[in-house]
Coordinates of C-alpha atoms in Angstrom, one line a residue:
X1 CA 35.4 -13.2 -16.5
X2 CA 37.1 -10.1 -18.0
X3 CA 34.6 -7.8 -19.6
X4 CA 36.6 -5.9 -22.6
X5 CA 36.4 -2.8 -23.6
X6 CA 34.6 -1.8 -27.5
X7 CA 36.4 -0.5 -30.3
X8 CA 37.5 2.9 -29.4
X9 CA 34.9 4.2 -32.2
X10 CA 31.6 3.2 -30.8
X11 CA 32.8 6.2 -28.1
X12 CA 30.9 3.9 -25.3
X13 CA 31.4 4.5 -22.0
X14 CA 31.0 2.0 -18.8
X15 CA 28.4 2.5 -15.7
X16 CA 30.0 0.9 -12.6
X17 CA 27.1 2.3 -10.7
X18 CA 25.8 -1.8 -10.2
X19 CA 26.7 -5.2 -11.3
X20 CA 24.1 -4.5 -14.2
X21 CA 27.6 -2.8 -16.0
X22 CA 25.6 -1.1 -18.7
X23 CA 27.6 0.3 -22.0
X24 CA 26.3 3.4 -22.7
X25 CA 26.6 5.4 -26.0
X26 CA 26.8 8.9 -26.4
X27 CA 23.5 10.9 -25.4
X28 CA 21.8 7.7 -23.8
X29 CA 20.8 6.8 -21.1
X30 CA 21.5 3.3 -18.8
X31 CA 19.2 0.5 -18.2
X32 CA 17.8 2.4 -15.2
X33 CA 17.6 5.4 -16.5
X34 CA 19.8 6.8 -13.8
X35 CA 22.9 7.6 -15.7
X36 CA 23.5 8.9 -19.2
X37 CA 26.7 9.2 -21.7
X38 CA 27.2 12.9 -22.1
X39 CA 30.3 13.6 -24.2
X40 CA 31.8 10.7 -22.9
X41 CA 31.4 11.9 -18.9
X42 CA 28.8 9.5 -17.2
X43 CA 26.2 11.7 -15.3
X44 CA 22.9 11.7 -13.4
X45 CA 20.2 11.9 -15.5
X46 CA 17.3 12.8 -12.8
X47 CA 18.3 15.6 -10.6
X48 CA 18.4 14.8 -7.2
X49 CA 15.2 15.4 -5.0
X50 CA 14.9 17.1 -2.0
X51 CA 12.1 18.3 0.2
X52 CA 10.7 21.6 1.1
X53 CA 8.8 21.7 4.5
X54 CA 5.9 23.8 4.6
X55 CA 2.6 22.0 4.6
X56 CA 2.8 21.4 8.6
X57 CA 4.3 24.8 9.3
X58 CA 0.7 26.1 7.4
X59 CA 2.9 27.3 4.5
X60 CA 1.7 27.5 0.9
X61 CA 3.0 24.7 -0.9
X62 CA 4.9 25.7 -4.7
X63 CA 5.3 23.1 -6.7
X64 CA 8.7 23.2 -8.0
X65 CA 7.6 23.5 -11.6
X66 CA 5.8 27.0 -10.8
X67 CA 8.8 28.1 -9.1
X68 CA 10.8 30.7 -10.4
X69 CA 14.4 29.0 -10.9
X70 CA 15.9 25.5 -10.0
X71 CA 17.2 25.8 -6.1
X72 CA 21.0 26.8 -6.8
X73 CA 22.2 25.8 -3.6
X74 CA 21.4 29.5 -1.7
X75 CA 21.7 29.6 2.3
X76 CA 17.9 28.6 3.2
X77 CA 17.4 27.3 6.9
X78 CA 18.6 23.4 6.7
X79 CA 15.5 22.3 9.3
X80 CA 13.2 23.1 6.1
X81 CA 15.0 21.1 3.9
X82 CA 15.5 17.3 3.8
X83 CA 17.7 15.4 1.0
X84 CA 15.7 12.2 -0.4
X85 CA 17.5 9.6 -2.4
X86 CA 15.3 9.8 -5.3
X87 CA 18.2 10.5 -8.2
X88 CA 20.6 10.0 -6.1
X89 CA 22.0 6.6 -8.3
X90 CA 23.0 4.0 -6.4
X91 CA 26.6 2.6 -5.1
X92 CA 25.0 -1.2 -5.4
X93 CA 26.8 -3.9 -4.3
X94 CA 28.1 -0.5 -2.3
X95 CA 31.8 -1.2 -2.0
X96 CA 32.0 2.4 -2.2
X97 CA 29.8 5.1 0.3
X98 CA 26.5 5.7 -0.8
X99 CA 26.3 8.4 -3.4
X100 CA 25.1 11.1 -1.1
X101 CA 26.0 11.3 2.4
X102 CA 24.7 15.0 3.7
X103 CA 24.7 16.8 6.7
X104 CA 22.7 19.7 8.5
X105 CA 22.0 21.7 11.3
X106 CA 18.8 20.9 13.0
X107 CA 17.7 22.8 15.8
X108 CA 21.0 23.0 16.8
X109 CA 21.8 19.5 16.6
X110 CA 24.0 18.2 14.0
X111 CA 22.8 15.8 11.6
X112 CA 23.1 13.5 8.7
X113 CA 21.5 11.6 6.3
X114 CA 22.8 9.2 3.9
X115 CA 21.0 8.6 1.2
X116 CA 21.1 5.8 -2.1
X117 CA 18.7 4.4 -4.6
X118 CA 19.1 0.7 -3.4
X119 CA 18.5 -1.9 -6.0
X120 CA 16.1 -4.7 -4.8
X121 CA 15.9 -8.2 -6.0
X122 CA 14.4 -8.5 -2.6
X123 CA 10.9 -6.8 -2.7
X124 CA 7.2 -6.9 -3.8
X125 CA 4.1 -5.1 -3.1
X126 CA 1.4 -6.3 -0.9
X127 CA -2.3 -5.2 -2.3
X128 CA -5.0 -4.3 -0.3
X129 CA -8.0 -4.5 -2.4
X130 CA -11.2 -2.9 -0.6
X131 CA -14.1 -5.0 -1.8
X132 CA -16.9 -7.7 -0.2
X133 CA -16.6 -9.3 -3.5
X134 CA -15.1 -12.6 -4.7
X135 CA -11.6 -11.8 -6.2
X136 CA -10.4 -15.7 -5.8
X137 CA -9.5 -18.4 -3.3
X138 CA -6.6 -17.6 -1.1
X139 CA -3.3 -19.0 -2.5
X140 CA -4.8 -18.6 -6.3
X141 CA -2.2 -16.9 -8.5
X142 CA -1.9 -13.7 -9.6
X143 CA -1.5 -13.1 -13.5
X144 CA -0.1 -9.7 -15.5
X145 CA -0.2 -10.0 -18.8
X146 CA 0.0 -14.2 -18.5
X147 CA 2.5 -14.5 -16.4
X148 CA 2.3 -15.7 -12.3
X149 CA 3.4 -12.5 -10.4
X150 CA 2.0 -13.1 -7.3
X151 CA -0.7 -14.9 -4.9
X152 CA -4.1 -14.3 -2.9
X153 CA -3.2 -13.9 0.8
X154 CA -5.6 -14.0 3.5
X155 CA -8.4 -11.6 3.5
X156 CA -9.0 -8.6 6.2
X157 CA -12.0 -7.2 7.1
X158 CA -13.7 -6.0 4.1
X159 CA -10.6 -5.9 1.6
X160 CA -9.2 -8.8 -0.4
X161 CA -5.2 -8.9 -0.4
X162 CA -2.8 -9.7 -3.3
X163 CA 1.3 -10.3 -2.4
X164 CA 3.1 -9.4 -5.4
X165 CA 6.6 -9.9 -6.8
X166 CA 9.5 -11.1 -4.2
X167 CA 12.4 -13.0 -5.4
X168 CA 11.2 -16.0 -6.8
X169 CA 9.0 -14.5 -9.1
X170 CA 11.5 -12.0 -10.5
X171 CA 14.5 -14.3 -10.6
X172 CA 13.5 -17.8 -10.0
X173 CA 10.9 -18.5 -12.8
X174 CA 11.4 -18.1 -16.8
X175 CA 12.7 -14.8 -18.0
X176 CA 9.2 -13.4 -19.4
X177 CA 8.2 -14.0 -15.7
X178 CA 10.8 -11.9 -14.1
X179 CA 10.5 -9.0 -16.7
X180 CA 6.7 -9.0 -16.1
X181 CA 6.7 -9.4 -12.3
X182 CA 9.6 -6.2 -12.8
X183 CA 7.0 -4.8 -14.8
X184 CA 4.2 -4.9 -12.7
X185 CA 6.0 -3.6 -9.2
X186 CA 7.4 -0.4 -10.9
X187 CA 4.2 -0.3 -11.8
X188 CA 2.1 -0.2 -9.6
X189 CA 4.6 1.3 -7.2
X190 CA 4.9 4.4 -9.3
X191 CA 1.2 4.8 -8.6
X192 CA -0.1 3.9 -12.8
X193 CA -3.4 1.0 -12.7
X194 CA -2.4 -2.3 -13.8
X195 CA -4.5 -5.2 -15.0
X196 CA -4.6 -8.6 -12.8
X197 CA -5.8 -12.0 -13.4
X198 CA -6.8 -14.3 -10.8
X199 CA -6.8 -18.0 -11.3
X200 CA -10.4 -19.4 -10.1
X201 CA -11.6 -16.1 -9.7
X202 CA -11.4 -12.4 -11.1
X203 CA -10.2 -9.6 -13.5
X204 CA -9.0 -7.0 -11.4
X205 CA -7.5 -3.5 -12.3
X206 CA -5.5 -2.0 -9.6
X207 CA -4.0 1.5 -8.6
X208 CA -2.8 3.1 -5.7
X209 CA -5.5 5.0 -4.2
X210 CA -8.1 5.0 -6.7
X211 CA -11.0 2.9 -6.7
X212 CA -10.6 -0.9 -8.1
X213 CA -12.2 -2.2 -10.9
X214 CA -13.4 -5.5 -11.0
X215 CA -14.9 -7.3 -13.4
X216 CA -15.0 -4.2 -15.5
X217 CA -17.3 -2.5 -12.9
X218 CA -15.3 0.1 -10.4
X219 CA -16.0 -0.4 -7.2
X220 CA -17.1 1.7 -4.8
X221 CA -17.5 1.0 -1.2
X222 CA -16.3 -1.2 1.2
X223 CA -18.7 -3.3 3.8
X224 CA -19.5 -1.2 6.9
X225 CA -18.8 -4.7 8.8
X226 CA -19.3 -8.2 8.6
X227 CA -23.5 -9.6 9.0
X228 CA -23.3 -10.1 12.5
X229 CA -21.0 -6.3 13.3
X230 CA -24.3 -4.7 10.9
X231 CA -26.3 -6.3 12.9
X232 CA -24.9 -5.3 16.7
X233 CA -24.3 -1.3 14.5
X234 CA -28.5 -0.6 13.5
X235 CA -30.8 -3.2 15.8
X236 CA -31.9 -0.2 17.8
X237 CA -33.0 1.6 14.2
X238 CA -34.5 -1.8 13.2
X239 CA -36.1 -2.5 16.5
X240 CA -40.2 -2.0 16.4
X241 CA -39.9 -1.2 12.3
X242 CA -39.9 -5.2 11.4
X243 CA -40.3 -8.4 12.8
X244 CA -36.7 -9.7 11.7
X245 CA -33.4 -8.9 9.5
X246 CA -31.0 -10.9 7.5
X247 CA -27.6 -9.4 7.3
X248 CA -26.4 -11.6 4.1
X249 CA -22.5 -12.0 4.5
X250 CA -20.0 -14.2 2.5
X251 CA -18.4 -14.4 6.2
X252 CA -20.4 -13.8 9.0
X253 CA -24.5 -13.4 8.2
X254 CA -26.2 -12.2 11.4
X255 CA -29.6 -12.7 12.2
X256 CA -31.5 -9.7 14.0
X257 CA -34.1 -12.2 16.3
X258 CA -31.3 -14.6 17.3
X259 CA -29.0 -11.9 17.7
X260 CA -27.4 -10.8 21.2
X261 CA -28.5 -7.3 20.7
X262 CA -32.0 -8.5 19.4
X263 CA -32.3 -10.3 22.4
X264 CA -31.1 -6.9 24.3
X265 CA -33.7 -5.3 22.7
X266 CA -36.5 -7.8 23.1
X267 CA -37.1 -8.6 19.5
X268 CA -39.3 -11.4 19.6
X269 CA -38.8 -15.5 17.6
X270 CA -39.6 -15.1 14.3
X271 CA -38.7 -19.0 13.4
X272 CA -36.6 -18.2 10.6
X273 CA -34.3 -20.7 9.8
X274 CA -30.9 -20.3 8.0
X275 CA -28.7 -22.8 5.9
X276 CA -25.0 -22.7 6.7
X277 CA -23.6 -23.1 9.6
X278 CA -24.2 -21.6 12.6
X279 CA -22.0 -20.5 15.3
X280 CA -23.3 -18.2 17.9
X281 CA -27.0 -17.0 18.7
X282 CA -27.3 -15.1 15.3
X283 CA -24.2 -15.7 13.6
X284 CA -24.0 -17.8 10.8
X285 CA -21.2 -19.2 8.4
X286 CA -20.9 -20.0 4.9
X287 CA -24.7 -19.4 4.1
X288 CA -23.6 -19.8 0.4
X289 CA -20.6 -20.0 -1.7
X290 CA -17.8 -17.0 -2.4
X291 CA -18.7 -14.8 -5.2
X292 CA -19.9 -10.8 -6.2
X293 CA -23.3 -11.1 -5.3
X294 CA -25.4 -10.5 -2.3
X295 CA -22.4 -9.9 0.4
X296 CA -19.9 -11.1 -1.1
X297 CA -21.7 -14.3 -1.8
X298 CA -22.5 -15.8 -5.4
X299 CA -26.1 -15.6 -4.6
X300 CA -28.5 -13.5 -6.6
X301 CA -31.6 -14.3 -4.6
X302 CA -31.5 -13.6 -0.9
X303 CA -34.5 -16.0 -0.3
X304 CA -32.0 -19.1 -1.7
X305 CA -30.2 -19.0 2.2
X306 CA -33.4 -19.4 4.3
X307 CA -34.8 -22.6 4.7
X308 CA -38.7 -23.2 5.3
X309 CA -39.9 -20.6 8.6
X310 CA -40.8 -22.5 11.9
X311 CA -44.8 -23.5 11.7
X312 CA -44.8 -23.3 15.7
X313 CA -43.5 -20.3 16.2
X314 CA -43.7 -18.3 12.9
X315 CA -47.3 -16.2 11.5
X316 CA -48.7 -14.8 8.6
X317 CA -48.1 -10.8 8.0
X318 CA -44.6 -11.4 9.7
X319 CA -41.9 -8.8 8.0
X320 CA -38.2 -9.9 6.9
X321 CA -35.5 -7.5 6.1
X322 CA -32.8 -8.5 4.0
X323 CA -29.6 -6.5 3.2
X324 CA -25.8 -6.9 1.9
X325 CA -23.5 -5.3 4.3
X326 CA -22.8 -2.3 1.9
X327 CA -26.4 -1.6 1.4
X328 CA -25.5 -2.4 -2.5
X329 CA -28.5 -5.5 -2.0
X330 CA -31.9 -5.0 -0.1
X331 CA -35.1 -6.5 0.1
X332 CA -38.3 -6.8 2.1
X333 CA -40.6 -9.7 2.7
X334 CA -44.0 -10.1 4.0
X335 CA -44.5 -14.2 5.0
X336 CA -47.7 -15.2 3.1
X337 CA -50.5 -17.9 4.8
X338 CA -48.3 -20.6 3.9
X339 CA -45.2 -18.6 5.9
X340 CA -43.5 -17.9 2.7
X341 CA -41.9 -14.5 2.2
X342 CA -43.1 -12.5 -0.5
X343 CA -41.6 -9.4 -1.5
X344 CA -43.5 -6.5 -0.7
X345 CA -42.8 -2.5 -0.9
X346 CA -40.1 -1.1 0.9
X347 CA -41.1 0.6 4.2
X348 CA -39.1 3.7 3.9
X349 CA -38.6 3.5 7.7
X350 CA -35.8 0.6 6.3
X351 CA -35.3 2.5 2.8
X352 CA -33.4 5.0 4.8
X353 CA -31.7 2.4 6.8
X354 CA -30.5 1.0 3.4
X355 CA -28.9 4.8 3.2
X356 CA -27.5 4.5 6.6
X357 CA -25.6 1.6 5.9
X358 CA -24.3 3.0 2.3
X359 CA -22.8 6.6 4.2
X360 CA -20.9 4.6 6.8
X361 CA -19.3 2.3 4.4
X362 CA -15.7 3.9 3.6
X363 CA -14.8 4.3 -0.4
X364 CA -13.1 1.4 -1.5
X365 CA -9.4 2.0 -2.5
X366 CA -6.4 -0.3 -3.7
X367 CA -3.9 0.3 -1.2
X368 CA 0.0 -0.6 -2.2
X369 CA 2.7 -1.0 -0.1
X370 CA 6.0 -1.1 -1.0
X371 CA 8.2 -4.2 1.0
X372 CA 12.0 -5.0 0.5
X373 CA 14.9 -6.6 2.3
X374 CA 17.5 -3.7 3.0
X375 CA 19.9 -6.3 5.2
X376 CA 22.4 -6.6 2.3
X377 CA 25.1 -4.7 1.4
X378 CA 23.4 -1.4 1.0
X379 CA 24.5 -0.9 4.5
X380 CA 28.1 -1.4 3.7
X381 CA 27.3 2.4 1.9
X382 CA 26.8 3.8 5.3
X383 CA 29.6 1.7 7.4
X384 CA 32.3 -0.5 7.1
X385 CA 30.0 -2.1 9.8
X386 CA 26.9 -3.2 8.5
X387 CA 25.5 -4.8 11.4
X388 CA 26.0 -1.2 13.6
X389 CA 23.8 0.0 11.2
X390 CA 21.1 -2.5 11.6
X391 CA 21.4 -2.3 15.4
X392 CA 21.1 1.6 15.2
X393 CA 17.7 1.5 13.3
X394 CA 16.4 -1.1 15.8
X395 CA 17.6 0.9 18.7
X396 CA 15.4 3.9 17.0
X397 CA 18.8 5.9 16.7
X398 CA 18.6 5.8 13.1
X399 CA 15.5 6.8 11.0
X400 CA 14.5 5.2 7.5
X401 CA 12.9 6.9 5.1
X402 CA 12.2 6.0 1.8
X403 CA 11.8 8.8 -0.8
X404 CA 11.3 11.1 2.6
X405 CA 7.5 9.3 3.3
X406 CA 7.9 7.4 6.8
X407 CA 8.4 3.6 6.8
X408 CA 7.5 0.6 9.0
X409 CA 10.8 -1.5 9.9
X410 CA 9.3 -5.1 10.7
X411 CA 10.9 -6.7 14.1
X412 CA 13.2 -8.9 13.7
X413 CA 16.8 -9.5 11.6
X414 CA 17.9 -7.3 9.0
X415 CA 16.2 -3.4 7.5
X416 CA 12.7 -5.4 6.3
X417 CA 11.1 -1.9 5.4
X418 CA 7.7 -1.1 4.2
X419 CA 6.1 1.8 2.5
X420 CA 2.7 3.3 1.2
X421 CA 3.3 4.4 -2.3
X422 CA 1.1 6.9 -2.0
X423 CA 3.1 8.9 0.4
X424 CA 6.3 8.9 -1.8
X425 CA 6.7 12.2 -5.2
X426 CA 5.3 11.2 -8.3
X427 CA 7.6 8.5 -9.8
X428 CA 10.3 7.2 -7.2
X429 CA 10.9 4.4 -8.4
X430 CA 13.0 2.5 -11.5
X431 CA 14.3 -0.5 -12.1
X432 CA 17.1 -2.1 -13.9
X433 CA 17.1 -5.4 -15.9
X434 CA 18.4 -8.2 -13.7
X435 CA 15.6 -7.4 -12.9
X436 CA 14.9 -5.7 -9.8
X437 CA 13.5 -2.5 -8.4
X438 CA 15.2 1.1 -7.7
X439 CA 14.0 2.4 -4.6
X440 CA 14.9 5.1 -2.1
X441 CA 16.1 4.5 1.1
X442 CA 17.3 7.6 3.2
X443 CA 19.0 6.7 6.8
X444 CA 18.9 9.6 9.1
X445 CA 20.9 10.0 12.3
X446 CA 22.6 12.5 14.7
X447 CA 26.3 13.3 12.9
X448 CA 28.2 11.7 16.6
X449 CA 26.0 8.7 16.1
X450 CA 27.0 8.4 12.9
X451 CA 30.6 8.6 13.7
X452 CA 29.9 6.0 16.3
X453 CA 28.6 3.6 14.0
X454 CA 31.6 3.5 11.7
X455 CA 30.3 6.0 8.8
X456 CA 31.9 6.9 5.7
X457 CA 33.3 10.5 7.9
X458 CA 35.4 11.4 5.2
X459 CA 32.1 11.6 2.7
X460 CA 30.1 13.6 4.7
X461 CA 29.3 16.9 2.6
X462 CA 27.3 19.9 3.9
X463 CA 23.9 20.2 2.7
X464 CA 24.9 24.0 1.3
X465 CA 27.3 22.4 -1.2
X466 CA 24.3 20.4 -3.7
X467 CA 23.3 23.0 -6.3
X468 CA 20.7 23.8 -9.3
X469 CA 22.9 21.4 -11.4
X470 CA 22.5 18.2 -9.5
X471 CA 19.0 19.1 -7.1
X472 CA 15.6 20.6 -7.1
X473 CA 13.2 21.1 -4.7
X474 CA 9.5 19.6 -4.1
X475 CA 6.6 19.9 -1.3
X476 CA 6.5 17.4 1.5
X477 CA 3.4 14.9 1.2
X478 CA 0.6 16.6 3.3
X479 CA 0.3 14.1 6.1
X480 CA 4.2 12.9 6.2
X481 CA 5.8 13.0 9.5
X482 CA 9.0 15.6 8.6
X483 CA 12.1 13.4 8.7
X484 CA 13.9 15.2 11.1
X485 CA 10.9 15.9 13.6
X486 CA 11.5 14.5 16.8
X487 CA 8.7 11.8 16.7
X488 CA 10.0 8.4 16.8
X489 CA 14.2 8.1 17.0
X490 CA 15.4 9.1 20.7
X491 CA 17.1 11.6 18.6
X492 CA 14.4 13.9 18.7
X493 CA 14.5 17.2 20.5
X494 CA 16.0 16.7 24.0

């Protein structure tokens, strides 16, 4: 279908930057935010980012607000400098080269990096949630703001995990769902807290490396290990201080007496019995239903997962330690004449173990990684021969970046990439109304490789010629591997 042109009058002008084909009038801006209508010219609206290396050289880092002008494209030494694709716009479906394809002098070497904001219908976030708590049965659906944007996966040790978004949610369910699923990945991919529902289970509010909040209560540790790993961890610091202890676990509950290590130790029968169902000497299973009490468990009462002690083998005065695996729970028991266990003061012997277990329990975090599909025609932006392209990254000639923070490229067909949010400048990411996600994607490679590959030569601008109009400069993300270090690619230092 032919898309006319308005009346002369409205002055609007047409973005061909992607198939989204946005009419802009004069003095605003696109659907992504990417390009703007300025006197009838279509421009960048974001200057184009590109880092400064200093943190790993020691170096002072200056935030380029506190700097005394914009870069203006003065001789600096190129190894210090690396061009992201945050700004850059996008080329997408890319039947032209990507917008920026740049090239430097690198210890001598010389390379290039081509660099475009790729437009992903393709992607999602997976969620790692650090918590012993119930958030909901795996498979349960994931709700923003009423609308299914995700599911429960299966759980890791000590963190729940949430996979958000991916192509059926933002473009095979009602509109409203696509907009919100959009929504929520720019969201929480730009690194702002976003409210989740869980079918069966939780309220959740998540945010890339802060603490969660569930429930309306933040959370603030993660377990130190599962009952029967607490167990193996302290029995030496328990050993001679009581006569048995209950790690209480939603997974794994370990008992101290029927433990390996107790047995190690020498820690005598106390004839405690435990519901569930047991597996090894000491290790017991589903003691008592999922929920965001004692160890993750929807008990309130520890006492509720023991049945009634051995007569034969259990006696009066015999002490029982119970405790969650973050040290959030504990309680101590004394069995009574009738070899009931009655709670009793705290020795502080096990008060301080209580402690123990509390510092070596990491703070919990929401973790968020960025996952999309870059196997499309986003490559035909970097070669008339897409899969070269795809072979060079999984030959480690080429290096992806996204937003300059260090990927991991899954096995397999295709540029799969995935990226902790966390390690990416303050607001990467857009979107546009298809809907899909704006992301950076940077490919970095030696200038013959390049040439090998089939690149767009004819593009290829130096590095020197990107000025104050069109770039500025920020810090590298302490802890980023520098782009054009020689870790990784074979195309490091030879």
């Amino acid at each position: 279908m032919t898309i006319q042109p308005p009346p002369a009058a409205d002055q609007k002008i047409r973005c061909d930057a992607c198939p989204v084909a946005c009419w802009i009038r004069p003095g605003m801006a696109g659907a992504c935010d990417r390009y703007a209508n300025r006197d009838g010219e279509l421009i960048r609206v974001d200057p184009h980012v590109i880092l400064e290396r200093t943190l790993d050289q020691g170096g002072r880092v200056v935030p380029f607000t506190q700097r005394k002008s914009e870069w203006a494209g003065e001789i600096v030494p190129e190894d210090t400098l690396f061009v992201t694709a945050i700004g850059a716009g996008t080329t997408y479906p890319d039947y032209k080269p990507a917008p920026f394809i740049v090239s430097a002098e690198v210890d001598g070497v010389d390379m290039v990096t081509v660099v475009t904001e790729g437009i992903f219908s393709y992607c999602g976030v997976k969620v790692k949630v650090d918590t012993d708590r119930f958030l909901g049965p795996e498979q349960a659906t994931v709700r923003a703001q009423g609308e299914a944007v995700g599911h429960v996966t299966t759980g890791e040790y000590g963190s729940q995990m949430l996979s958000l978004g991916g192509v059926h949610h933002l473009t095979g369910g009602s509109k409203k769902e696509g907009r919100v699923t959009c929504d929520t990945l720019l969201e929480l991919s730009n690194g702002k807290p976003v409210e989740l529902t869980i079918e069966g289970g939780s309220t959740i509010v998540v945010e890339a490396g802060k603490a969660p909040i569930i429930n309306g209560v933040p959370e603030e540790r993660m377990r130190v290990g599962c009952g029967s790993a607490t167990i193996g961890i302290f029995a030496k610091q328990w050993f001679g201080k009581v006569d048995d202890v209950v790690v209480v676990d939603d997974h794994i509950t370990g008992v101290l007496s029927e433990h390996a290590s107790g047995k190690v130790l020498g820690v005598a029968p106390t004839g405690i019995k435990m519901r569930g169902r047991r597996s090894t000497p000491g290790r017991y299973f589903q003691v008592a239903d999922p929920g965001t009490g004692w160890g993750g468990t929807s008990i309130t009462d520890p006492l509720s997962i023991l049945d009634p002690f051995d007569k034969t083998v259990a006696k009066p005065g015999m002490t029982l330690f119970m405790v969650s695996t973050t040290g959030e729970h504990a309680a101590f028991f004394r069995l009574d004449d009738n070899l009931k266990p009655v709670e009793a003061e705290m020795p502080e012997a096990l008060r301080a173990s209580t402690e123990r277990i509390k510092e070596n329990c990491e703070p919990a975090l929401s973790t968020v990684l960025f996952i999309a599909g870059a196997g499309g025609s986003l490559r035909a932006g970097v070669t008339e021969n897409p899969v070269r392209l795809t072979r060079s990254v999984k030959d480690t000639l080429t290096r992806v970046t996204c937003g300059g923070a260090p990927v991991y490229v899954w096995p397999g067909g295709g540029i799969t990439f995935m990226v902790d949010v966390t390690r990416l400048p303050a607001n990467a990411f857009g979107y546009v109304p298809t809907p899909a996600l704006v992301a950076p994607i940077e490919f970095t490679l030696k200038l013959e490789d390049y040439a090998a590959l089939g690149g767009h030569m004819d593009h290829v601008r130096p590095l020197s010629t990107l000025g104050d109009h069109e770039s500025r400069l920020v810090p590298q993300i302490q802890g980023n591997v520098w782009p054009f270090g020689p870790e990784g690619p074979r195309w490091g230092r030879e």
